[in-house]
Short mmCIF file of C-alpha atoms and ligand atoms in Angstrom, two decimals:
data_model
loop_
_atom_site.label_atom_id
_atom_site.label_comp_id
_atom_site.label_asym_id
_atom_site.label_seq_id
_atom_site.Cartn_x
_atom_site.Cartn_y
_atom_site.Cartn_z
CA MET A 546 -4.51 -14.53 -79.28
CA SER A 547 -3.57 -10.96 -80.18
CA LYS A 548 -0.77 -9.47 -78.11
CA VAL A 549 -1.25 -6.15 -76.32
CA LYS A 550 0.98 -3.40 -77.72
CA ILE A 551 2.93 -1.94 -74.82
CA GLY A 552 4.74 0.98 -76.49
CA THR A 553 7.85 2.74 -75.24
CA TYR A 554 8.49 5.26 -72.50
CA PHE A 555 8.47 8.07 -75.08
CA GLU A 556 5.52 6.86 -77.11
CA GLU A 557 2.32 8.81 -76.61
CA ALA A 558 -0.58 6.84 -75.15
CA GLN A 559 -3.18 8.55 -77.35
CA CYS A 560 -2.78 10.30 -80.69
CA GLY A 561 -4.28 13.70 -81.46
CA PHE A 562 -6.80 14.70 -84.11
CA THR A 563 -5.83 15.47 -87.69
CA PRO A 564 -7.38 18.66 -89.15
CA ARG A 565 -10.03 16.51 -90.81
CA THR A 566 -11.00 14.46 -87.76
CA ALA A 567 -10.96 17.63 -85.61
CA MET A 568 -13.45 19.29 -87.98
CA GLU A 569 -15.61 16.18 -87.92
CA GLU A 570 -15.62 16.10 -84.13
CA ALA A 571 -16.31 19.85 -83.89
CA ALA A 572 -19.20 19.38 -86.31
CA ARG A 573 -20.87 17.06 -83.74
CA CYS A 574 -21.09 20.02 -81.30
CA LEU A 575 -24.65 21.25 -80.88
CA LEU A 576 -23.50 24.87 -80.32
CA CYS A 577 -25.70 24.90 -77.23
CA TYR A 578 -27.10 28.28 -76.28
CA ASP A 579 -26.27 27.77 -72.59
CA SER A 580 -23.06 25.69 -73.27
CA PRO A 581 -23.00 23.61 -70.07
CA CYS A 582 -19.47 22.43 -70.99
CA SER A 583 -18.21 25.96 -70.25
CA LYS A 584 -19.40 25.72 -66.66
CA GLY A 585 -17.58 22.41 -66.16
CA CYS A 586 -14.03 23.83 -66.33
CA PRO A 587 -12.52 24.88 -62.95
CA ALA A 588 -10.17 27.28 -64.77
CA GLY A 589 -13.01 28.91 -66.70
CA THR A 590 -12.08 27.80 -70.24
CA ASP A 591 -14.96 28.20 -72.67
CA PRO A 592 -14.97 25.01 -74.80
CA ALA A 593 -18.10 26.06 -76.65
CA LYS A 594 -16.23 29.12 -77.95
CA PHE A 595 -13.10 27.30 -79.13
CA ILE A 596 -15.07 24.40 -80.62
CA ARG A 597 -17.11 26.93 -82.61
CA SER A 598 -13.84 28.46 -83.89
CA ILE A 599 -12.51 25.05 -84.94
CA ARG A 600 -15.79 24.32 -86.65
CA PHE A 601 -15.40 27.47 -88.72
CA ARG A 602 -11.73 26.61 -89.45
CA ASN A 603 -10.48 29.47 -87.27
CA VAL A 604 -7.70 27.56 -85.44
CA LYS A 605 -5.98 30.79 -84.40
CA GLY A 606 -9.17 31.95 -82.70
CA ALA A 607 -9.46 28.56 -80.97
CA ALA A 608 -5.86 28.70 -79.71
CA GLU A 609 -6.40 32.28 -78.49
CA THR A 610 -9.53 31.34 -76.53
CA ILE A 611 -7.60 28.59 -74.73
CA ARG A 612 -4.25 30.28 -74.16
CA GLU A 613 -5.67 33.63 -73.06
CA ASN A 614 -7.70 31.90 -70.38
CA ASN A 615 -5.21 29.23 -69.35
CA VAL A 616 -1.51 29.63 -69.99
CA MET A 617 -1.07 25.89 -69.21
CA GLY A 618 -3.64 24.98 -71.89
CA GLY A 619 -1.30 22.55 -73.68
CA SER A 620 -0.63 20.44 -70.58
CA CYS A 621 -4.26 20.58 -69.46
CA ALA A 622 -5.32 19.30 -72.89
CA MET A 623 -3.24 16.18 -72.24
CA VAL A 624 -3.99 15.36 -68.60
CA CYS A 625 -7.28 16.95 -67.49
CA PRO A 626 -9.86 14.46 -66.24
CA TYR A 627 -12.36 15.73 -68.85
CA ASP A 628 -14.74 12.86 -68.22
CA ARG A 629 -15.59 14.35 -64.83
CA MET A 630 -15.40 18.02 -65.85
CA CYS A 631 -16.43 19.65 -69.16
CA GLU A 632 -17.19 16.41 -71.04
CA GLU A 633 -19.39 15.18 -68.20
CA ALA A 634 -21.42 18.41 -68.54
CA CYS A 635 -21.69 18.18 -72.36
CA SER A 636 -25.27 18.09 -73.69
CA ARG A 637 -24.38 15.38 -76.21
CA CYS A 638 -24.06 12.92 -73.29
CA GLY A 639 -27.85 12.70 -73.45
CA ILE A 640 -27.78 11.79 -77.16
CA ASP A 641 -24.81 9.51 -77.77
CA LYS A 642 -21.42 10.50 -76.33
CA PRO A 643 -19.82 13.80 -75.28
CA ILE A 644 -17.79 15.92 -77.65
CA GLU A 645 -14.10 15.04 -77.20
CA ILE A 646 -13.32 18.45 -75.77
CA GLY A 647 -9.89 17.46 -74.45
CA ARG A 648 -8.68 16.20 -77.80
CA LEU A 649 -10.05 19.30 -79.56
CA GLN A 650 -8.16 21.49 -77.09
CA ARG A 651 -5.05 19.45 -77.82
CA PHE A 652 -5.63 19.97 -81.57
CA ALA A 653 -5.86 23.75 -81.12
CA MET A 654 -2.67 23.80 -79.02
CA GLU A 655 -0.85 21.67 -81.60
CA GLN A 656 -1.91 24.09 -84.33
CA GLU A 657 -0.59 26.96 -82.21
CA ALA A 658 2.81 25.20 -82.09
CA ALA A 659 2.77 24.15 -85.76
CA PHE A 660 2.14 27.73 -86.94
CA GLY A 661 4.47 29.31 -84.34
CA MET A 662 1.66 31.51 -82.97
CA LYS A 663 2.63 33.82 -80.12
CA ILE A 664 -0.62 34.66 -78.41
CA LEU A 665 0.23 36.25 -75.08
CA VAL A 666 2.02 39.59 -74.99
CA ALA A 667 2.90 41.58 -71.87
CA PRO A 668 2.13 45.31 -71.77
CA GLU A 669 5.18 47.46 -72.44
CA GLU A 670 4.56 49.70 -69.47
CA LYS A 671 5.60 48.05 -66.21
CA LYS A 672 3.93 48.60 -62.88
CA ALA A 673 5.74 49.11 -59.59
CA GLY A 674 6.12 46.14 -57.23
CA LYS A 675 8.22 43.06 -57.91
CA VAL A 676 6.67 39.63 -57.27
CA ALA A 677 8.34 36.29 -56.46
CA CYS A 678 6.63 32.94 -57.12
CA ILE A 679 8.00 30.00 -55.16
CA GLY A 680 7.91 26.77 -57.15
CA SER A 681 7.30 26.40 -60.89
CA GLY A 682 4.34 24.00 -61.06
CA PRO A 683 1.13 24.93 -62.85
CA ALA A 684 -0.13 27.05 -59.91
CA SER A 685 2.94 29.31 -59.81
CA LEU A 686 3.36 29.49 -63.59
CA THR A 687 -0.27 30.56 -64.00
CA CYS A 688 -0.06 33.12 -61.23
CA ALA A 689 3.17 34.49 -62.72
CA ALA A 690 1.61 34.75 -66.20
CA GLU A 691 -1.47 36.57 -64.91
CA LEU A 692 0.68 39.07 -63.02
CA ALA A 693 2.94 39.60 -66.03
CA LYS A 694 -0.12 40.20 -68.23
CA ALA A 695 -1.14 42.89 -65.74
CA GLY A 696 2.28 44.55 -66.13
CA TYR A 697 4.14 43.31 -63.05
CA GLU A 698 7.74 42.11 -62.95
CA VAL A 699 7.70 38.47 -61.81
CA THR A 700 10.44 35.97 -61.00
CA VAL A 701 9.73 32.27 -60.44
CA PHE A 702 12.14 30.40 -58.15
CA GLU A 703 12.34 26.62 -58.59
CA ALA A 704 14.27 24.19 -56.40
CA MET A 705 14.81 21.61 -59.15
CA GLU A 706 16.94 21.85 -62.28
CA LYS A 707 14.00 22.28 -64.60
CA ALA A 708 10.69 24.13 -64.36
CA GLY A 709 7.25 22.50 -64.48
CA GLY A 710 6.79 20.77 -61.10
CA VAL A 711 4.86 17.51 -61.40
CA LEU A 712 4.40 18.14 -65.13
CA THR A 713 8.15 17.79 -65.64
CA TYR A 714 9.08 15.41 -62.83
CA GLY A 715 5.98 13.31 -62.17
CA ILE A 716 3.36 12.57 -64.80
CA ASN A 717 4.33 9.80 -67.18
CA TYR A 718 5.92 11.03 -70.42
CA SER A 719 3.59 8.92 -72.59
CA ARG A 720 0.64 10.91 -71.16
CA LEU A 721 2.38 14.28 -71.12
CA PRO A 722 5.37 14.76 -73.45
CA GLN A 723 7.96 17.26 -72.21
CA GLU A 724 7.66 19.32 -75.43
CA VAL A 725 4.07 20.15 -74.46
CA VAL A 726 5.12 21.29 -70.97
CA ASP A 727 8.01 23.27 -72.43
CA ARG A 728 5.69 25.10 -74.83
CA ASP A 729 3.45 26.14 -71.91
CA ILE A 730 6.51 27.32 -69.99
CA GLN A 731 7.65 29.25 -73.07
CA ALA A 732 4.29 31.05 -73.14
CA VAL A 733 5.01 32.19 -69.56
CA THR A 734 8.59 33.33 -70.26
CA ASP A 735 7.43 35.07 -73.47
CA LEU A 736 5.51 37.36 -71.12
CA GLY A 737 8.83 38.41 -69.59
CA VAL A 738 8.62 36.16 -66.52
CA GLU A 739 12.09 35.08 -65.38
CA ILE A 740 12.48 31.50 -64.10
CA VAL A 741 15.43 30.80 -61.81
CA CYS A 742 15.97 27.05 -61.40
CA GLY A 743 18.11 25.27 -58.80
CA CYS A 744 17.06 27.78 -56.13
CA LYS A 745 15.26 26.41 -53.08
CA VAL A 746 13.64 29.35 -51.34
CA ASP A 747 14.00 29.51 -47.57
CA ALA A 748 13.54 32.23 -44.92
CA LYS A 749 16.97 33.70 -45.67
CA LYS A 750 16.18 33.93 -49.38
CA ILE A 751 12.89 35.66 -48.57
CA GLU A 752 14.77 38.31 -46.61
CA GLU A 753 17.19 38.79 -49.52
CA LEU A 754 14.29 39.11 -51.96
CA LYS A 755 12.55 41.67 -49.75
CA ALA A 756 15.79 43.67 -49.59
CA ASP A 757 15.93 43.44 -53.38
CA GLY A 758 12.49 45.09 -53.74
CA TYR A 759 10.15 42.09 -53.89
CA VAL A 760 6.89 43.05 -52.22
CA ALA A 761 4.53 40.12 -52.83
CA PHE A 762 5.10 36.36 -52.75
CA PHE A 763 3.14 33.44 -54.17
CA VAL A 764 3.76 29.98 -52.72
CA GLY A 765 3.04 27.10 -55.09
CA ALA A 766 5.35 24.56 -53.53
CA GLY A 767 3.23 21.44 -54.13
CA LEU A 768 3.59 18.18 -52.21
CA TRP A 769 7.13 16.88 -52.39
CA ALA A 770 7.69 15.09 -49.06
CA ALA A 771 6.96 11.52 -50.05
CA LYS A 772 5.95 8.85 -47.58
CA LEU A 773 7.40 5.40 -46.88
CA PRO A 774 5.41 3.25 -44.48
CA ASP A 775 6.72 2.56 -41.03
CA ILE A 776 7.25 -1.19 -41.61
CA GLU A 777 10.21 -3.56 -41.29
CA GLY A 778 12.54 -3.42 -44.30
CA ALA A 779 11.35 -0.04 -45.62
CA ASN A 780 14.97 1.17 -45.58
CA LEU A 781 16.26 -1.62 -47.88
CA ALA A 782 17.76 -0.68 -51.25
CA GLY A 783 15.18 -1.04 -54.01
CA VAL A 784 12.36 0.40 -51.88
CA LYS A 785 11.32 3.75 -53.33
CA THR A 786 8.72 6.44 -52.98
CA ALA A 787 6.59 7.25 -56.01
CA VAL A 788 8.05 10.76 -56.18
CA ASP A 789 11.62 9.43 -56.42
CA PHE A 790 10.71 6.62 -58.82
CA LEU A 791 8.86 8.92 -61.25
CA LYS A 792 11.58 11.56 -61.01
CA ASP A 793 14.26 8.93 -61.82
CA ALA A 794 12.14 7.72 -64.75
CA ARG A 795 11.88 11.22 -66.25
CA VAL A 796 15.47 12.29 -65.49
CA SER A 797 17.01 9.04 -66.83
CA GLY A 798 14.99 9.32 -70.04
CA GLY A 799 13.07 6.13 -69.32
CA LYS A 800 16.12 4.11 -68.24
CA ALA A 801 15.78 4.05 -64.45
CA ASP A 802 17.48 1.13 -62.72
CA MET A 803 14.69 -1.09 -61.35
CA GLY A 804 15.40 -4.76 -62.18
CA LYS A 805 12.88 -7.16 -63.69
CA LYS A 806 10.17 -7.42 -61.03
CA VAL A 807 8.46 -4.24 -59.89
CA ILE A 808 5.60 -3.95 -57.43
CA VAL A 809 3.67 -0.74 -56.93
CA ILE A 810 1.69 -0.24 -53.74
CA GLY A 811 -1.32 2.07 -53.91
CA GLY A 812 -4.64 2.67 -55.65
CA GLY A 813 -4.46 6.27 -56.86
CA ASN A 814 -3.47 7.87 -60.17
CA VAL A 815 0.10 8.21 -58.92
CA ALA A 816 0.29 4.41 -58.43
CA MET A 817 -1.08 3.92 -61.96
CA ASP A 818 1.59 6.29 -63.35
CA CYS A 819 4.34 4.37 -61.50
CA ALA A 820 3.14 1.02 -62.87
CA LEU A 821 2.82 2.48 -66.37
CA SER A 822 6.33 3.94 -66.18
CA ALA A 823 7.81 0.62 -64.99
CA LYS A 824 6.08 -1.27 -67.81
CA LEU A 825 7.10 1.23 -70.49
CA MET A 826 10.69 1.21 -69.21
CA GLY A 827 10.81 -2.53 -69.84
CA ALA A 828 10.27 -4.26 -66.46
CA GLU A 829 9.25 -7.87 -67.16
CA HIS A 830 6.79 -8.21 -64.30
CA VAL A 831 4.86 -5.22 -63.00
CA ALA A 832 2.00 -5.55 -60.55
CA ILE A 833 -0.10 -3.21 -58.41
CA TRP A 834 -1.15 -4.21 -54.90
CA TYR A 835 -3.87 -2.25 -53.18
CA ARG A 836 -5.30 -2.59 -49.69
CA ARG A 837 -8.94 -2.06 -50.67
CA THR A 838 -11.18 -3.00 -53.64
CA ILE A 839 -10.98 -1.58 -57.19
CA GLU A 840 -14.28 0.25 -56.57
CA GLU A 841 -12.73 1.94 -53.55
CA ALA A 842 -9.52 2.91 -55.40
CA PRO A 843 -9.19 6.69 -55.84
CA ALA A 844 -7.63 6.40 -59.34
CA ASP A 845 -9.70 7.47 -62.35
CA ILE A 846 -11.42 4.46 -63.86
CA ALA A 847 -9.87 5.28 -67.27
CA GLU A 848 -6.39 5.03 -65.72
CA ILE A 849 -7.18 1.68 -64.11
CA GLU A 850 -8.60 0.38 -67.38
CA HIS A 851 -5.48 1.50 -69.24
CA ILE A 852 -3.24 -0.29 -66.74
CA LEU A 853 -5.27 -3.50 -66.91
CA SER A 854 -5.31 -3.34 -70.73
CA LEU A 855 -1.51 -3.42 -70.66
CA GLY A 856 -1.60 -6.70 -68.75
CA ILE A 857 -0.59 -5.19 -65.41
CA PRO A 858 -2.48 -7.07 -62.69
CA MET A 859 -4.01 -5.25 -59.75
CA THR A 860 -4.29 -7.37 -56.63
CA THR A 861 -6.75 -5.91 -54.17
CA ASN A 862 -7.51 -6.31 -50.47
CA PHE A 863 -3.87 -6.88 -49.49
CA ALA A 864 -1.89 -4.37 -47.41
CA PRO A 865 1.92 -4.27 -47.06
CA ASP A 866 3.18 -6.22 -44.04
CA PHE A 867 6.99 -6.17 -44.20
CA LEU A 868 9.92 -6.32 -46.63
CA GLU A 869 12.68 -8.90 -46.59
CA GLY A 870 16.19 -8.85 -48.06
CA ASP A 871 19.91 -8.73 -47.36
CA GLY A 872 20.70 -5.03 -47.85
CA LYS A 873 18.50 -5.03 -50.96
CA VAL A 874 14.82 -5.91 -51.06
CA GLU A 875 14.08 -9.48 -52.23
CA PHE A 876 10.57 -10.25 -51.00
CA MET A 877 7.50 -8.23 -50.15
CA HIS A 878 5.05 -9.69 -47.64
CA PHE A 879 1.36 -8.75 -47.59
CA LYS A 880 -1.47 -9.33 -45.16
CA GLY A 881 -5.03 -9.86 -46.37
CA ARG A 882 -7.91 -7.60 -45.44
CA ASP A 883 -9.81 -10.66 -44.20
CA GLY A 884 -7.29 -10.98 -41.33
CA VAL A 885 -6.17 -14.50 -42.27
CA SER A 886 -4.69 -14.39 -45.79
CA SER A 887 -1.09 -13.51 -46.54
CA ALA A 888 1.15 -13.34 -49.60
CA LYS A 889 4.89 -13.31 -50.31
CA VAL A 890 6.15 -11.91 -53.63
CA GLN A 891 9.67 -11.88 -55.09
CA VAL A 892 10.68 -8.34 -56.11
CA ASP A 893 13.56 -6.21 -57.38
CA THR A 894 11.88 -2.85 -56.78
CA VAL A 895 8.97 -1.84 -54.57
CA VAL A 896 7.39 1.57 -55.18
CA PHE A 897 5.18 3.07 -52.48
CA ALA A 898 2.57 5.39 -54.00
CA ILE A 899 0.69 5.96 -50.76
CA GLY A 900 0.46 9.71 -50.67
CA GLN A 901 2.57 12.82 -50.55
CA ALA A 902 2.78 15.64 -48.06
CA PRO A 903 4.08 19.23 -48.12
CA GLU A 904 7.68 19.86 -47.18
CA GLU A 905 8.25 21.85 -43.97
CA MET A 906 6.82 25.28 -44.78
CA ALA A 907 8.33 26.89 -41.68
CA GLU A 908 11.60 26.88 -43.63
CA ILE A 909 10.05 29.60 -45.80
CA ALA A 910 7.96 31.54 -43.24
CA GLU A 911 5.73 31.06 -40.19
CA PHE A 912 2.57 30.17 -42.10
CA ALA A 913 -0.70 28.98 -40.55
CA LYS A 914 -0.93 25.31 -41.49
CA ASN A 915 -3.67 22.71 -41.69
CA PRO A 916 -3.30 19.36 -39.87
CA LYS A 917 -1.67 17.82 -42.96
CA GLY A 918 1.03 20.52 -43.07
CA GLY A 919 -0.51 22.39 -46.04
CA LEU A 920 -1.07 26.14 -46.04
CA VAL A 921 -4.27 27.71 -44.78
CA VAL A 922 -5.57 30.49 -47.05
CA ASP A 923 -8.81 32.42 -47.38
CA GLU A 924 -11.04 32.02 -50.46
CA SER A 925 -8.86 34.45 -52.43
CA GLY A 926 -5.56 32.68 -51.71
CA LYS A 927 -4.32 35.02 -48.93
CA THR A 928 -2.20 33.34 -46.22
CA ASN A 929 -1.96 34.58 -42.62
CA LEU A 930 1.17 36.58 -43.52
CA GLU A 931 0.88 39.93 -45.21
CA GLY A 932 2.02 39.88 -48.83
CA PHE A 933 2.05 36.06 -49.02
CA PHE A 934 -0.45 34.16 -51.17
CA ALA A 935 -0.69 30.47 -52.02
CA ALA A 936 -2.57 27.94 -54.15
CA GLY A 937 -2.29 24.54 -55.80
CA ASP A 938 -1.50 21.24 -54.10
CA ILE A 939 0.13 22.96 -51.10
CA VAL A 940 -3.31 24.36 -50.26
CA ASN A 941 -5.82 21.79 -51.58
CA GLY A 942 -3.87 18.69 -50.46
CA GLY A 943 -3.32 17.41 -54.01
CA LYS A 944 -5.94 17.64 -56.75
CA THR A 945 -5.48 18.30 -60.45
CA VAL A 946 -3.45 20.48 -62.80
CA VAL A 947 -6.48 22.52 -63.84
CA GLU A 948 -7.41 23.15 -60.20
CA ALA A 949 -3.85 24.35 -59.56
CA VAL A 950 -4.28 26.67 -62.57
CA ALA A 951 -7.60 27.92 -61.18
CA GLY A 952 -5.99 28.56 -57.77
CA GLY A 953 -3.07 30.42 -59.37
CA LYS A 954 -5.45 32.62 -61.34
CA ALA A 955 -7.61 33.46 -58.32
CA ALA A 956 -4.56 34.32 -56.21
CA ALA A 957 -3.22 36.57 -58.98
CA VAL A 958 -6.44 38.63 -58.93
CA GLU A 959 -6.03 39.17 -55.19
CA MET A 960 -2.31 39.91 -55.54
CA ILE A 961 -3.02 42.57 -58.17
CA ALA A 962 -5.54 44.19 -55.80
CA TYR A 963 -2.91 44.04 -53.02
CA LEU A 964 -0.19 45.54 -55.22
CA GLU A 965 -2.47 48.32 -56.43
CA LYS A 966 -3.43 49.29 -52.88
CA ARG A 967 0.18 49.69 -51.74
C1 FAD B 574 2.38 11.10 -60.55
C2 FAD B 574 1.31 12.14 -60.65
C3 FAD B 574 0.38 12.06 -61.66
C4 FAD B 574 -0.61 13.03 -61.77
N1 FAD B 574 -1.48 12.95 -62.81
C5 FAD B 574 -2.38 13.95 -63.00
C6 FAD B 574 -3.25 13.93 -64.13
O1 FAD B 574 -3.24 13.02 -64.93
N2 FAD B 574 -4.12 14.99 -64.29
C7 FAD B 574 -4.16 16.03 -63.42
O2 FAD B 574 -4.93 16.98 -63.63
N3 FAD B 574 -3.36 16.05 -62.30
C8 FAD B 574 -2.48 15.04 -62.09
N4 FAD B 574 -1.66 15.06 -61.00
C9 FAD B 574 -1.81 16.18 -60.02
C10 FAD B 574 -1.14 17.47 -60.54
O3 FAD B 574 0.07 17.17 -61.18
C11 FAD B 574 -0.95 18.44 -59.39
O4 FAD B 574 -2.22 18.69 -58.82
C12 FAD B 574 -0.32 19.76 -59.86
O5 FAD B 574 0.92 19.56 -60.50
C13 FAD B 574 -0.14 20.71 -58.67
O6 FAD B 574 0.51 21.86 -59.10
P1 FAD B 574 1.31 22.82 -58.10
O7 FAD B 574 1.75 23.97 -58.94
O8 FAD B 574 0.49 23.07 -56.91
O9 FAD B 574 2.57 21.98 -57.58
P2 FAD B 574 3.73 21.09 -58.27
O10 FAD B 574 3.38 20.69 -59.66
O11 FAD B 574 3.98 20.04 -57.29
O12 FAD B 574 4.94 22.10 -58.32
C14 FAD B 574 5.54 22.58 -57.16
C15 FAD B 574 6.97 23.00 -57.47
O13 FAD B 574 7.48 23.75 -56.36
C16 FAD B 574 8.84 23.43 -56.19
N5 FAD B 574 9.23 23.81 -54.82
C17 FAD B 574 8.78 23.26 -53.65
N6 FAD B 574 9.32 23.92 -52.59
C18 FAD B 574 10.12 24.88 -53.11
C19 FAD B 574 10.95 25.86 -52.53
N7 FAD B 574 11.07 26.03 -51.20
N8 FAD B 574 11.67 26.69 -53.35
C20 FAD B 574 11.56 26.56 -54.71
N9 FAD B 574 10.79 25.64 -55.31
C21 FAD B 574 10.06 24.81 -54.52
C22 FAD B 574 8.87 21.94 -56.46
O14 FAD B 574 10.19 21.52 -56.77
C23 FAD B 574 7.92 21.85 -57.66
O15 FAD B 574 8.61 21.99 -58.88
C24 FAD B 574 -0.67 14.09 -60.84
C25 FAD B 574 0.24 14.14 -59.77
C26 FAD B 574 1.23 13.19 -59.67
C27 FAD B 574 2.21 13.27 -58.54
S1 SF4 B 575 -22.15 21.20 -74.12
FE1 SF4 B 575 -21.23 19.81 -75.69
S2 SF4 B 575 -22.58 20.05 -77.47
FE2 SF4 B 575 -23.03 21.82 -76.12
S3 SF4 B 575 -21.64 23.48 -76.79
FE3 SF4 B 575 -20.52 22.34 -75.19
S4 SF4 B 575 -19.30 20.80 -76.33
FE4 SF4 B 575 -20.91 21.52 -77.77
#
């Protein structure tokens, strides 16, 4: 029987196109008059336009179409759920299979890097009104880039050591290499945006920034308060939240301390990323346990298929009951959904990927909040406080990178209108 190739923590899960295969794929495009693919992107990228450029060997034009519309185009090319966005809308679905729009975008972004293209340039003349962006995930970085393109002076403040938010500290490296994230960040700083890392913004910092001439604020703080369930043994060593586990994996360069047997609890994409990380870091036994059925799991089907193809089992219809161990977790107990079954599994590490919540926003300002602690904004990204705007996971409760980009762009439009009116 052939053995499944597992790969390493730093090995990419999927390779990109070569110039020849990219041309071949672009040649399949029907050049539709109404290009339905273009309406499928939340951030407004026009795949029909960049595919046409690739088809006519104009890779610079392709890279420009992507980067000018979406400064995070490199990261989006790697992690967007294309199958339920632009590729789902592609006319070729009705003939054979959709154009691989995501991989073509990746090709264009790789050509941009290979030829050292610098596409975005800020206007020399600066406008009055300094702006602060809180957090450096895709929402803030996009908002900052849009404001810089419009001539405003922008500073991004990030609590962690490095910029990028979930792109740098969450998503598995094999799906999103750090070089790709860093190139997107470089495109933002090339516009003159300053990024200050290791600075957690609170109410005091806001007052200091106001005194220093900052007049508008964008909050893209994401969801970083991770949850552990309220069950016996949750405080034992070896029991981790997904946020901490994935952060350790990235920071340790794929060498996080986790022992041989790792169990991940959850059924979403975050759970899949935790299991993938554990497997790629060398854990001998990795398993996912989920309280409902596979059909009910919120993870993308492609992610589940990838996990199963690596030999990681997914046991369904079992919910966590309690954890057992002497200071350190040794066994995880489950209860069956049928009310009678139970299971006991030996473990070294248990990772709970059961959802994330916003951190306490009152530490920054007295925002209006939704019942989940996220920020309430109007359709243009305005919060209840004058001069404060927000978007991304902190507003939508946790969606996708491209939706964070779309939110950051929309808020920037409103912020420019606000700054111009002052
Ligand atoms: C494990 C995982 C896998 C995912 N996989 C995918 C995927 O495959 N495809 C996809 O499209 N989406 C995926 N997502 C979702 C996607 O990453 C998020 O929707 C997106 O990153 C949200 O962007 P954001 O800018 O709102 O916030 P974040 O990326 O969360 O960034 C917020 C930043 O704000 C910083 N911050 C918070 N508070 C403060 C403060 N007070 N002061 C300063 N800085 C602060 C945080 O440190 C963080 O760096 C995944 C998410 C996770 C967790
Ligand atoms: S919908 Fe598909 S075939 Fe039509 S232009 Fe877009 S990528 Fe090409």
